[in-house]
Amino acid sequence: MSFGDHVGLLAAGTADVLPEGGIEPVLRRAEDAGRPLRVKLGVDPTSADLHLGHCVVLQKLRQFQDLGHTAVLIIGDYTARIGDPSGRDRTRPQLTGEQIAMNAETYRQQAFRILDPDRTELRNNGEWLATLSMEQLFRTIRGVTAAQILQRDDFSQRFAAGKPISILELMYPIMQAYDSVVVEADVELGGTDQLYNLLLGRELQQQFGQQPQLVLTTPLLVGTDGSDKMSKSLGNYIGVEEQPEEVFGKVMSIPDELMPEYLRLAT
């Protein structure tokens, strides 16, 4: 496979590549340095199982692995205590430590249905977030403004509607961005609803004197209801560990007009 083929494969099926045209320079830089890229994906264990929506971005991560790069899969055992507010119009219910630990173990097992475990660096962000000192926290948030955080659509809409936004939620994008600093990510993957968080990772890396990561997002897979994104909370999901007959039944219920999108994203 030629270098151009590598670029084309990694760009296929993406929604955003930022900075624009950035895949080739990042690959060239890794080649010149004689090392694989560190490609980060973070998942918060806020539910018991992974579904096909998660698999879209996991497949993109596997493509990087197949080209010889290192997948850095971060299980957000600590950020799950906050709950990602992306795309939410209300605060998420808080999970117990026991629920998070059980979900995290499920995620670890199910992610390797797609990823190659031998080329995966598996981390929990509690490793560094649980021991973050006040001095480190101050250094991290010093360069982030309230105006930047409120630029997020979900926050700005809730603010305009007079709906509550906790300070803890405002910290979430910063914590996710700090993960990129700690693992020194060259690339970060996520769904389109993660774009703001991923771009903040670039800013924070520059603040810490690192080369900013390339940001790649994948489209959100529409659920079996044909309208909303696939989600456990909406009940429109296809779990990766469900029984074959259950998966078949759910796939057959997907509206016909979504088939091209499923073919592009889920295969």
CSV table of C-alpha atoms in Angstrom, one decimal:
chain,number,residue,atom,x,y,z
A,1,MET,CA,0.0,0.0,0.0
A,2,SER,CA,1.4,3.4,-1.0
A,3,PHE,CA,1.7,6.4,1.2
A,4,GLY,CA,-1.1,8.0,-0.6
A,5,ASP,CA,-3.2,4.9,0.0
A,6,HIS,CA,-2.6,5.3,3.7
A,7,VAL,CA,-3.8,8.9,3.7
A,8,GLY,CA,-6.9,7.9,1.7
A,9,LEU,CA,-7.8,5.0,3.9
A,10,LEU,CA,-7.5,7.1,7.1
A,11,ALA,CA,-9.5,10.0,5.6
A,12,ALA,CA,-12.3,7.7,4.4
A,13,GLY,CA,-15.5,7.9,6.4
A,14,THR,CA,-14.4,10.9,8.5
A,15,ALA,CA,-16.4,14.0,9.1
A,16,ASP,CA,-13.6,16.4,10.2
A,17,VAL,CA,-9.9,16.3,9.7
A,18,LEU,CA,-8.3,19.3,11.5
A,19,PRO,CA,-6.1,21.0,10.6
A,20,GLU,CA,-7.4,20.5,7.1
A,21,GLY,CA,-5.1,18.2,5.0
A,22,GLY,CA,-3.2,17.3,8.2
A,23,ILE,CA,-3.1,13.5,7.8
A,24,GLU,CA,-0.2,13.4,5.4
A,25,PRO,CA,2.1,15.8,7.5
A,26,VAL,CA,1.4,13.8,10.6
A,27,LEU,CA,2.3,10.5,8.9
A,28,ARG,CA,5.4,12.1,7.4
A,29,ARG,CA,6.5,13.4,10.8
A,30,ALA,CA,6.1,10.0,12.3
A,31,GLU,CA,8.0,8.4,9.4
A,32,ASP,CA,10.8,10.9,9.7
A,33,ALA,CA,11.0,10.2,13.5
A,34,GLY,CA,11.1,6.5,12.9
A,35,ARG,CA,8.2,5.8,15.3
A,36,PRO,CA,4.5,4.9,15.2
A,37,LEU,CA,1.9,7.5,15.8
A,38,ARG,CA,0.1,7.5,19.2
A,39,VAL,CA,-3.6,7.5,18.3
A,40,LYS,CA,-5.9,8.3,21.2
A,41,LEU,CA,-9.5,7.4,21.7
A,42,GLY,CA,-11.3,7.9,25.0
A,43,VAL,CA,-14.5,6.2,26.1
A,44,ASP,CA,-16.3,6.8,29.3
A,45,PRO,CA,-17.9,3.7,30.9
A,46,THR,CA,-21.3,5.3,31.5
A,47,SER,CA,-23.2,2.3,30.4
A,48,ALA,CA,-22.8,-1.5,30.5
A,49,ASP,CA,-22.1,-2.3,26.8
A,50,LEU,CA,-20.6,-1.0,23.6
A,51,HIS,CA,-22.9,-0.7,20.6
A,52,LEU,CA,-22.4,-0.2,16.9
A,53,GLY,CA,-22.1,3.5,17.3
A,54,HIS,CA,-19.0,3.0,19.3
A,55,CYS,CA,-17.7,0.6,16.7
A,56,VAL,CA,-17.6,3.3,14.0
A,57,VAL,CA,-14.7,5.1,15.7
A,58,LEU,CA,-13.1,1.9,17.0
A,59,GLN,CA,-12.9,0.7,13.4
A,60,LYS,CA,-11.0,3.9,12.5
A,61,LEU,CA,-8.7,3.2,15.4
A,62,ARG,CA,-8.1,-0.3,14.1
A,63,GLN,CA,-7.2,1.1,10.7
A,64,PHE,CA,-4.4,3.1,12.3
A,65,GLN,CA,-3.2,-0.1,14.1
A,66,ASP,CA,-3.2,-2.1,10.8
A,67,LEU,CA,-0.9,0.6,9.4
A,68,GLY,CA,1.5,0.0,12.3
A,69,HIS,CA,0.5,2.7,14.7
A,70,THR,CA,-0.2,2.5,18.4
A,71,ALA,CA,-3.8,2.7,19.7
A,72,VAL,CA,-4.0,4.5,23.0
A,73,LEU,CA,-7.5,3.5,24.4
A,74,ILE,CA,-8.4,5.5,27.5
A,75,ILE,CA,-11.1,4.2,29.7
A,76,GLY,CA,-12.5,7.3,31.4
A,77,ASP,CA,-13.0,5.8,34.8
A,78,TYR,CA,-12.5,9.2,36.3
A,79,THR,CA,-14.2,11.5,33.7
A,80,ALA,CA,-17.2,9.1,34.0
A,81,ARG,CA,-17.7,10.5,37.5
A,82,ILE,CA,-18.6,13.8,35.7
A,83,GLY,CA,-20.3,12.4,32.6
A,84,ASP,CA,-19.6,13.9,29.2
A,85,PRO,CA,-22.1,16.8,28.7
A,86,SER,CA,-21.6,16.7,24.9
A,87,GLY,CA,-25.0,16.9,23.2
A,88,ARG,CA,-26.8,16.9,26.5
A,89,ASP,CA,-29.5,19.4,27.5
A,90,ARG,CA,-29.3,18.4,31.2
A,91,THR,CA,-26.8,17.2,33.7
A,92,ARG,CA,-26.1,13.4,33.5
A,93,PRO,CA,-27.0,11.3,36.5
A,94,GLN,CA,-23.9,10.5,38.6
A,95,LEU,CA,-22.8,6.9,38.6
A,96,THR,CA,-21.3,5.0,41.6
A,97,GLY,CA,-17.7,3.9,41.7
A,98,GLU,CA,-18.9,0.3,41.6
A,99,GLN,CA,-21.1,0.9,38.4
A,100,ILE,CA,-18.2,2.6,36.7
A,101,ALA,CA,-15.7,-0.2,37.5
A,102,MET,CA,-18.2,-2.9,36.2
A,103,ASN,CA,-18.8,-0.9,33.0
A,104,ALA,CA,-15.1,-0.3,32.5
A,105,GLU,CA,-14.4,-4.0,32.6
A,106,THR,CA,-17.1,-4.7,30.0
A,107,TYR,CA,-15.7,-2.0,27.7
A,108,ARG,CA,-12.2,-3.4,28.0
A,109,GLN,CA,-13.4,-6.9,26.9
A,110,GLN,CA,-15.7,-5.7,24.1
A,111,ALA,CA,-13.3,-3.2,22.6
A,112,PHE,CA,-10.9,-6.0,21.7
A,113,ARG,CA,-13.6,-7.5,19.4
A,114,ILE,CA,-12.3,-4.8,17.0
A,115,LEU,CA,-8.9,-3.7,18.3
A,116,ASP,CA,-5.7,-5.7,18.3
A,117,PRO,CA,-4.7,-6.1,22.0
A,118,ASP,CA,-1.0,-6.5,21.1
A,119,ARG,CA,-1.0,-3.0,19.6
A,120,THR,CA,-3.1,-1.3,22.1
A,121,GLU,CA,-2.0,0.8,25.1
A,122,LEU,CA,-4.9,0.5,27.5
A,123,ARG,CA,-5.0,3.3,30.2
A,124,ASN,CA,-7.5,4.5,32.8
A,125,ASN,CA,-7.5,8.3,33.2
A,126,GLY,CA,-7.9,7.9,36.9
A,127,GLU,CA,-4.1,7.1,36.8
A,128,TRP,CA,-3.4,10.8,36.5
A,129,LEU,CA,-6.6,12.7,37.2
A,130,ALA,CA,-7.0,11.1,40.7
A,131,THR,CA,-3.6,12.4,41.7
A,132,LEU,CA,-3.8,15.8,40.1
A,133,SER,CA,-2.5,18.4,42.5
A,134,MET,CA,-4.0,21.9,42.9
A,135,GLU,CA,-0.8,23.3,41.4
A,136,GLN,CA,-1.1,21.0,38.3
A,137,LEU,CA,-4.8,21.8,38.0
A,138,PHE,CA,-4.2,25.6,38.1
A,139,ARG,CA,-1.5,25.2,35.4
A,140,THR,CA,-4.0,23.3,33.3
A,141,ILE,CA,-6.9,25.6,33.5
A,142,ARG,CA,-5.0,28.9,33.5
A,143,GLY,CA,-5.1,29.3,29.7
A,144,VAL,CA,-8.8,28.2,29.3
A,145,THR,CA,-11.4,31.0,29.4
A,146,ALA,CA,-15.1,30.8,30.4
A,147,ALA,CA,-15.9,32.3,27.0
A,148,GLN,CA,-14.2,29.3,25.3
A,149,ILE,CA,-16.1,26.8,27.3
A,150,LEU,CA,-19.5,28.6,26.7
A,151,GLN,CA,-18.8,28.5,22.9
A,152,ARG,CA,-19.9,24.8,23.0
A,153,ASP,CA,-23.4,24.6,21.5
A,154,ASP,CA,-24.8,22.4,24.3
A,155,PHE,CA,-23.5,24.8,27.0
A,156,SER,CA,-24.5,28.0,25.2
A,157,GLN,CA,-28.0,26.6,24.6
A,158,ARG,CA,-28.5,25.6,28.2
A,159,PHE,CA,-27.1,28.9,29.4
A,160,ALA,CA,-29.5,30.9,27.1
A,161,ALA,CA,-32.4,28.8,28.3
A,162,GLY,CA,-31.6,29.3,31.9
A,163,LYS,CA,-30.9,25.6,32.5
A,164,PRO,CA,-28.3,24.8,35.2
A,165,ILE,CA,-24.7,24.0,34.2
A,166,SER,CA,-22.5,22.7,37.0
A,167,ILE,CA,-18.9,23.8,37.4
A,168,LEU,CA,-18.0,20.1,37.3
A,169,GLU,CA,-19.5,19.8,33.8
A,170,LEU,CA,-17.5,22.8,32.6
A,171,MET,CA,-14.4,21.0,33.8
A,172,TYR,CA,-15.1,17.9,31.6
A,173,PRO,CA,-13.6,19.2,28.3
A,174,ILE,CA,-10.5,20.3,30.1
A,175,MET,CA,-10.0,16.9,31.7
A,176,GLN,CA,-10.4,15.2,28.4
A,177,ALA,CA,-8.0,17.6,26.8
A,178,TYR,CA,-5.5,16.9,29.7
A,179,ASP,CA,-5.6,13.2,28.8
A,180,SER,CA,-4.1,14.1,25.4
A,181,VAL,CA,-1.2,16.0,27.2
A,182,VAL,CA,-0.5,13.0,29.5
A,183,VAL,CA,-0.4,10.3,26.8
A,184,GLU,CA,1.3,12.7,24.3
A,185,ALA,CA,-1.3,12.0,21.6
A,186,ASP,CA,-0.4,12.6,17.9
A,187,VAL,CA,-4.0,12.0,16.8
A,188,GLU,CA,-7.3,11.9,18.7
A,189,LEU,CA,-10.4,10.3,17.3
A,190,GLY,CA,-14.0,10.9,18.3
A,191,GLY,CA,-17.6,11.3,17.1
A,192,THR,CA,-18.6,14.7,15.6
A,193,ASP,CA,-20.2,15.6,19.0
A,194,GLN,CA,-16.7,15.5,20.4
A,195,LEU,CA,-15.2,18.1,18.1
A,196,TYR,CA,-15.0,20.9,20.7
A,197,ASN,CA,-13.3,18.6,23.3
A,198,LEU,CA,-10.8,17.3,20.7
A,199,LEU,CA,-9.8,20.8,19.6
A,200,LEU,CA,-9.4,21.9,23.2
A,201,GLY,CA,-6.9,19.0,23.4
A,202,ARG,CA,-4.8,20.7,20.7
A,203,GLU,CA,-4.8,24.0,22.6
A,204,LEU,CA,-3.8,22.4,25.9
A,205,GLN,CA,-1.0,20.5,24.3
A,206,GLN,CA,0.4,23.7,22.8
A,207,GLN,CA,0.1,25.3,26.3
A,208,PHE,CA,2.3,22.4,27.6
A,209,GLY,CA,4.8,22.8,24.8
A,210,GLN,CA,3.7,19.7,22.8
A,211,GLN,CA,3.0,19.3,19.1
A,212,PRO,CA,-0.8,19.6,18.8
A,213,GLN,CA,-2.7,16.5,17.9
A,214,LEU,CA,-4.4,15.9,14.6
A,215,VAL,CA,-8.2,15.7,15.1
A,216,LEU,CA,-10.3,13.2,13.2
A,217,THR,CA,-14.0,12.8,13.8
A,218,THR,CA,-16.4,10.2,12.5
A,219,PRO,CA,-20.2,10.7,11.8
A,220,LEU,CA,-22.6,9.6,14.5
A,221,LEU,CA,-24.5,6.5,13.5
A,222,VAL,CA,-28.2,6.9,13.6
A,223,GLY,CA,-30.0,4.4,15.8
A,224,THR,CA,-32.6,1.9,14.9
A,225,ASP,CA,-35.4,4.5,15.3
A,226,GLY,CA,-34.1,6.2,12.2
A,227,SER,CA,-33.9,9.7,13.8
A,228,ASP,CA,-31.6,10.0,16.8
A,229,LYS,CA,-28.0,9.0,17.2
A,230,MET,CA,-27.5,5.5,18.5
A,231,SER,CA,-27.7,5.5,22.3
A,232,LYS,CA,-28.3,3.2,25.2
A,233,SER,CA,-30.4,5.8,27.0
A,234,LEU,CA,-32.7,6.1,23.9
A,235,GLY,CA,-33.0,2.4,23.5
A,236,ASN,CA,-32.2,2.6,19.7
A,237,TYR,CA,-28.9,0.7,19.9
A,238,ILE,CA,-27.5,-2.6,18.7
A,239,GLY,CA,-25.1,-4.0,21.3
A,240,VAL,CA,-22.0,-5.8,20.2
A,241,GLU,CA,-22.6,-8.6,22.7
A,242,GLU,CA,-26.2,-9.2,22.0
A,243,GLN,CA,-27.4,-12.5,20.8
A,244,PRO,CA,-27.2,-13.0,16.9
A,245,GLU,CA,-31.0,-13.3,16.5
A,246,GLU,CA,-31.5,-10.1,18.5
A,247,VAL,CA,-28.9,-8.3,16.4
A,248,PHE,CA,-30.6,-9.6,13.2
A,249,GLY,CA,-34.0,-8.4,14.3
A,250,LYS,CA,-32.8,-5.0,15.2
A,251,VAL,CA,-30.9,-4.6,11.9
A,252,MET,CA,-34.0,-5.6,9.9
A,253,SER,CA,-35.9,-2.9,11.7
A,254,ILE,CA,-33.6,-0.1,10.5
A,255,PRO,CA,-35.3,2.2,7.9
A,256,ASP,CA,-34.2,1.4,4.3
A,257,GLU,CA,-33.1,5.0,3.7
A,258,LEU,CA,-30.3,4.5,6.3
A,259,MET,CA,-28.8,1.5,4.6
A,260,PRO,CA,-26.2,3.5,2.6
A,261,GLU,CA,-25.0,5.2,5.8
A,262,TYR,CA,-24.8,1.9,7.6
A,263,LEU,CA,-22.9,0.4,4.7
A,264,ARG,CA,-20.4,3.3,4.9
A,265,LEU,CA,-20.0,3.5,8.6
A,266,ALA,CA,-20.6,0.1,10.1
A,267,THR,CA,-18.8,-2.2,7.6
